[in-house]
Every structure is written in C-alpha cells, then in structure tokens.
Backbone as numpy.savetxt, mean C-alpha at the origin, in Angstrom:
# Nx Ny Nz CAx CAy CAz Cx Cy Cz
25.91 -8.17 5.09 24.53 -8.47 4.78 24.42 -9.96 4.50
23.53 -10.62 5.22 23.37 -12.06 5.06 22.43 -12.40 3.92
22.43 -13.67 3.61 21.51 -14.15 2.58 20.13 -14.36 3.20
19.14 -13.72 2.63 17.77 -13.87 3.11 17.01 -14.69 2.09
16.45 -15.79 2.54 15.62 -16.62 1.66 14.24 -15.97 1.56
13.78 -15.73 0.37 12.48 -15.10 0.18 11.39 -16.16 0.22
10.91 -16.43 1.40 9.84 -17.41 1.55 8.51 -16.74 1.23
7.52 -17.55 0.95 6.18 -17.03 0.66 5.64 -16.29 1.87
5.88 -16.80 3.07 5.41 -16.13 4.29 6.05 -14.75 4.45
7.35 -14.68 4.21 8.06 -13.41 4.33 7.49 -12.39 3.34
7.30 -12.80 2.11 6.81 -11.88 1.08 5.37 -11.47 1.36
4.55 -12.38 1.86 3.17 -12.02 2.19 3.13 -11.05 3.37
4.06 -11.21 4.30 4.15 -10.25 5.41 4.50 -8.87 4.88
5.46 -8.81 3.97 5.85 -7.52 3.38 4.70 -6.91 2.59
3.94 -7.74 1.87 2.80 -7.24 1.12 1.73 -6.70 2.07
1.46 -7.43 3.12 0.48 -7.00 4.11 0.90 -5.68 4.75
2.18 -5.54 5.08 2.69 -4.29 5.65 2.54 -3.14 4.67
2.81 -3.38 3.40 2.67 -2.32 2.39 1.21 -1.93 2.22
0.31 -2.90 2.29 -1.13 -2.61 2.19 -1.57 -1.75 3.37
-1.16 -2.11 4.56 -1.51 -1.33 5.76 -0.92 0.07 5.66
0.33 0.17 5.20 0.97 1.47 5.04 0.17 2.36 4.09
-0.25 1.80 2.95 -1.03 2.58 1.99 -2.37 2.99 2.59
-3.03 2.06 3.27 -4.33 2.37 3.85 -4.23 3.40 4.98
-3.17 3.36 5.74 -2.95 4.38 6.78 -2.71 5.75 6.11
-1.97 5.75 5.02 -1.73 7.01 4.29 -3.05 7.55 3.74
-3.90 6.67 3.21 -5.21 7.11 2.70 -6.05 7.74 3.80
-5.98 7.15 4.98 -6.77 7.63 6.11 -6.08 8.78 6.86
-4.96 9.27 6.31 -4.19 10.36 6.93 -3.75 10.01 8.35
-3.39 8.76 8.56 -2.90 8.34 9.86 -1.38 8.29 9.83
-0.79 8.21 11.01 0.66 8.21 11.14 1.28 7.00 10.44
2.35 7.25 9.70 3.11 6.18 9.06 4.59 6.44 9.30
5.40 5.49 8.88 6.85 5.63 8.96 7.34 6.88 8.23
6.65 7.24 7.17 7.01 8.41 6.37 6.99 9.68 7.22
6.04 9.77 8.15 5.95 10.95 9.03 7.21 11.10 9.87
7.77 9.97 10.30 8.99 10.01 11.11 10.21 10.41 10.28
10.22 10.01 9.02 11.35 10.32 8.15 11.38 11.79 7.73
10.19 12.36 7.53 10.09 13.73 7.04 9.11 14.55 7.87
9.39 14.75 9.15 8.42 15.45 10.01 8.13 16.89 9.57
9.07 17.53 8.91 8.86 18.91 8.46 7.83 18.99 7.33
7.57 17.88 6.66 6.64 17.89 5.53 5.20 18.14 5.96
4.86 17.84 7.22 3.49 18.02 7.70 3.02 19.46 7.49
3.96 20.39 7.50 3.64 21.81 7.34 3.27 22.19 5.90
3.49 21.29 4.95 3.27 21.60 3.55 2.00 20.95 3.03
1.20 21.67 2.26 -0.09 21.14 1.78 0.04 19.89 0.90
1.13 19.77 0.18 1.29 18.61 -0.71 1.71 17.35 0.04
1.93 17.47 1.33 2.42 16.35 2.13 1.57 15.11 2.01
0.25 15.24 2.20 -0.59 14.04 2.21 -0.65 13.37 0.85
-0.63 14.16 -0.22 -0.59 13.56 -1.55 0.72 12.80 -1.75
1.81 13.41 -1.36 3.12 12.77 -1.54 3.23 11.51 -0.68
2.74 11.58 0.54 2.76 10.43 1.45 1.99 9.26 0.83
0.85 9.54 0.24 0.06 8.50 -0.42 0.80 7.94 -1.63
1.43 8.81 -2.39 2.19 8.36 -3.56 3.31 7.42 -3.15
4.03 7.75 -2.10 5.13 6.90 -1.62 4.60 5.53 -1.20
3.50 5.52 -0.46 2.92 4.25 0.00 2.40 3.42 -1.18
1.80 4.08 -2.17 1.31 3.40 -3.37 2.47 2.78 -4.14
3.55 3.53 -4.27 4.73 3.02 -4.98 5.31 1.80 -4.28
5.35 1.84 -2.96 5.84 0.70 -2.18 4.96 -0.52 -2.44
3.66 -0.34 -2.40 2.73 -1.44 -2.63 2.92 -2.03 -4.03
3.02 -1.18 -5.04 3.20 -1.66 -6.41 4.53 -2.39 -6.59
5.56 -1.93 -5.92 6.87 -2.57 -6.02 6.82 -3.99 -5.46
6.19 -4.16 -4.32 6.11 -5.49 -3.72 5.24 -6.41 -4.57
4.13 -5.89 -5.10 3.29 -6.68 -5.99 4.08 -7.10 -7.23
4.87 -6.19 -7.77 5.68 -6.52 -8.95 6.66 -7.64 -8.64
7.32 -7.56 -7.49 8.25 -8.62 -7.09 7.54 -9.97 -6.95
6.40 -9.96 -6.28 5.64 -11.20 -6.12 5.23 -11.76 -7.47
4.80 -10.90 -8.38 4.41 -11.35 -9.71 5.60 -11.96 -10.46
6.74 -11.31 -10.37 7.94 -11.81 -11.04 8.40 -13.15 -10.47
8.11 -13.37 -9.19 8.47 -14.64 -8.54 7.34 -15.67 -8.65
6.31 -15.33 -9.43 5.13 -16.20 -9.61 4.49 -16.57 -8.28
4.42 -15.60 -7.38 3.81 -15.82 -6.08 2.45 -15.14 -6.04
1.50 -15.75 -5.36 0.14 -15.22 -5.21 0.18 -13.96 -4.37
-0.54 -12.93 -4.82 -0.61 -11.69 -4.05 -2.03 -11.15 -3.93
-2.95 -11.65 -4.73 -4.29 -11.06 -4.81 -5.21 -11.40 -3.64
-4.89 -12.42 -2.88 -5.82 -12.93 -1.87 -6.14 -11.95 -0.74
-5.27 -10.98 -0.48 -5.55 -10.05 0.63 -6.26 -8.78 0.19
-6.60 -8.72 -1.09 -7.26 -7.54 -1.65 -8.66 -7.90 -2.15
-9.52 -6.89 -2.21 -10.82 -7.09 -2.85 -10.60 -7.12 -4.37
-11.59 -7.58 -5.11 -11.48 -7.60 -6.57 -11.23 -6.20 -7.13
-11.92 -5.21 -6.55 -11.74 -3.82 -7.00 -10.32 -3.33 -6.74
-9.77 -3.65 -5.58 -8.41 -3.24 -5.25 -7.40 -3.90 -6.18
-7.63 -5.17 -6.51 -6.75 -5.87 -7.47 -6.76 -5.14 -8.81
-7.95 -4.74 -9.23 -8.08 -4.01 -10.49 -7.28 -2.70 -10.45
-7.38 -1.95 -9.35 -6.62 -0.71 -9.21 -5.12 -0.99 -9.29
-4.68 -2.01 -8.58 -3.25 -2.33 -8.55 -2.76 -2.74 -9.93
-3.55 -3.53 -10.64 -3.14 -3.98 -11.97 -3.09 -2.82 -12.97
-3.90 -1.79 -12.74 -3.83 -0.59 -13.59 -2.60 0.26 -13.26
-2.12 0.13 -12.03 -0.90 0.77 -11.54 -0.99 2.28 -11.36
-2.03 2.94 -11.78 -2.13 4.39 -11.70 -2.92 4.77 -10.45
-2.31 5.60 -9.61 -3.02 6.07 -8.43 -3.87 7.27 -8.85
-5.12 7.01 -9.09 -6.05 8.05 -9.53 -6.92 8.49 -8.36
-7.72 9.51 -8.60 -8.65 9.95 -7.56 -9.66 8.84 -7.25
-9.97 8.00 -8.23 -10.88 6.86 -8.00 -10.27 5.89 -6.99
-8.98 5.62 -7.10 -8.30 4.75 -6.14 -8.39 5.38 -4.75
-8.08 6.66 -4.67 -8.11 7.35 -3.37 -9.51 7.38 -2.78
-10.52 7.59 -3.61 -11.89 7.71 -3.12 -12.55 6.36 -2.84
-12.20 5.34 -3.63 -12.95 4.09 -3.57 -12.14 2.88 -3.12
-10.93 3.08 -2.60 -10.13 1.95 -2.14 -10.91 1.13 -1.12
-11.51 1.83 -0.17 -12.36 1.17 0.81 -13.76 1.14 0.22
-14.20 -0.01 -0.20 -15.50 -0.12 -0.86 -16.62 0.29 0.08
-17.61 0.91 -0.46 -18.72 1.44 0.33 -19.46 0.37 1.12
-19.64 -0.80 0.54 -20.38 -1.87 1.19 -19.47 -2.86 1.90
-18.22 -2.52 2.02 -17.24 -3.39 2.66 -17.47 -3.40 4.16
-17.45 -4.57 4.75 -17.68 -4.67 6.21 -16.39 -4.45 6.98
-15.26 -4.43 6.28 -13.98 -4.22 6.95 -13.87 -2.76 7.43
-13.26 -2.58 8.56 -13.00 -1.24 9.09 -11.73 -0.72 8.43
-11.59 0.58 8.42 -10.33 1.16 7.97 -9.26 0.76 8.98
-8.01 0.80 8.57 -6.93 0.38 9.44 -6.85 1.28 10.64
-6.44 0.72 11.75 -6.37 1.49 13.02 -5.07 2.11 13.29
C-alpha cells in the first residue's frame, strides 16, 4: 500500500461521491451496495439499511474533513448542512433532503 497524499481535491471528490451515493440511496436507485449484497433486495429492510450505510459513509467523510480543517459545506444546501451536523438520520432527513423549492434534479 503506497502513501496517498490527502489533497483537498481528493477529499472533495470523496465527499461528492458519498453525497451522490446517499442521494441515490434516498431515491432507491442502484448503488455499489446493491452489488455487494444482491440478496438483500428481497428483504423489506433493505432500503432502510442501504440508506443507513450511505449516511454513515457521508458522515465519516465529513468527520475526516472537519478533523483536517478542510471545507466541506460548499456542496450542500444550508438545510443539508444542518442535517449532517445533527448526525442523526431521521425521517425528516429522508423526507426533506431534497428541498421542495430546490431547482436541482435528483441524482441520475
């Protein structure tokens, strides 16, 4: 395993990937998790668990960026930043992650 320098660009790419992963999980779209656990699709708790995994990944990367004193808030709305800072994935996060008046489309 080589030494990887944690540049700001690298970390922002990882943050962006984690955000997309979480948003795809919210929209019940295919993610890497589906490939790892294809049998889970048959179980009702699958989508909740898939969202939890993606949320945990997002929080972990945000925590690393915070510990490294690196900016992470710029790719999120103010409401999303508030959810992340609370750290709890509640039904409000699931229901309101994509703001109603937001002009952005859900991830494709």
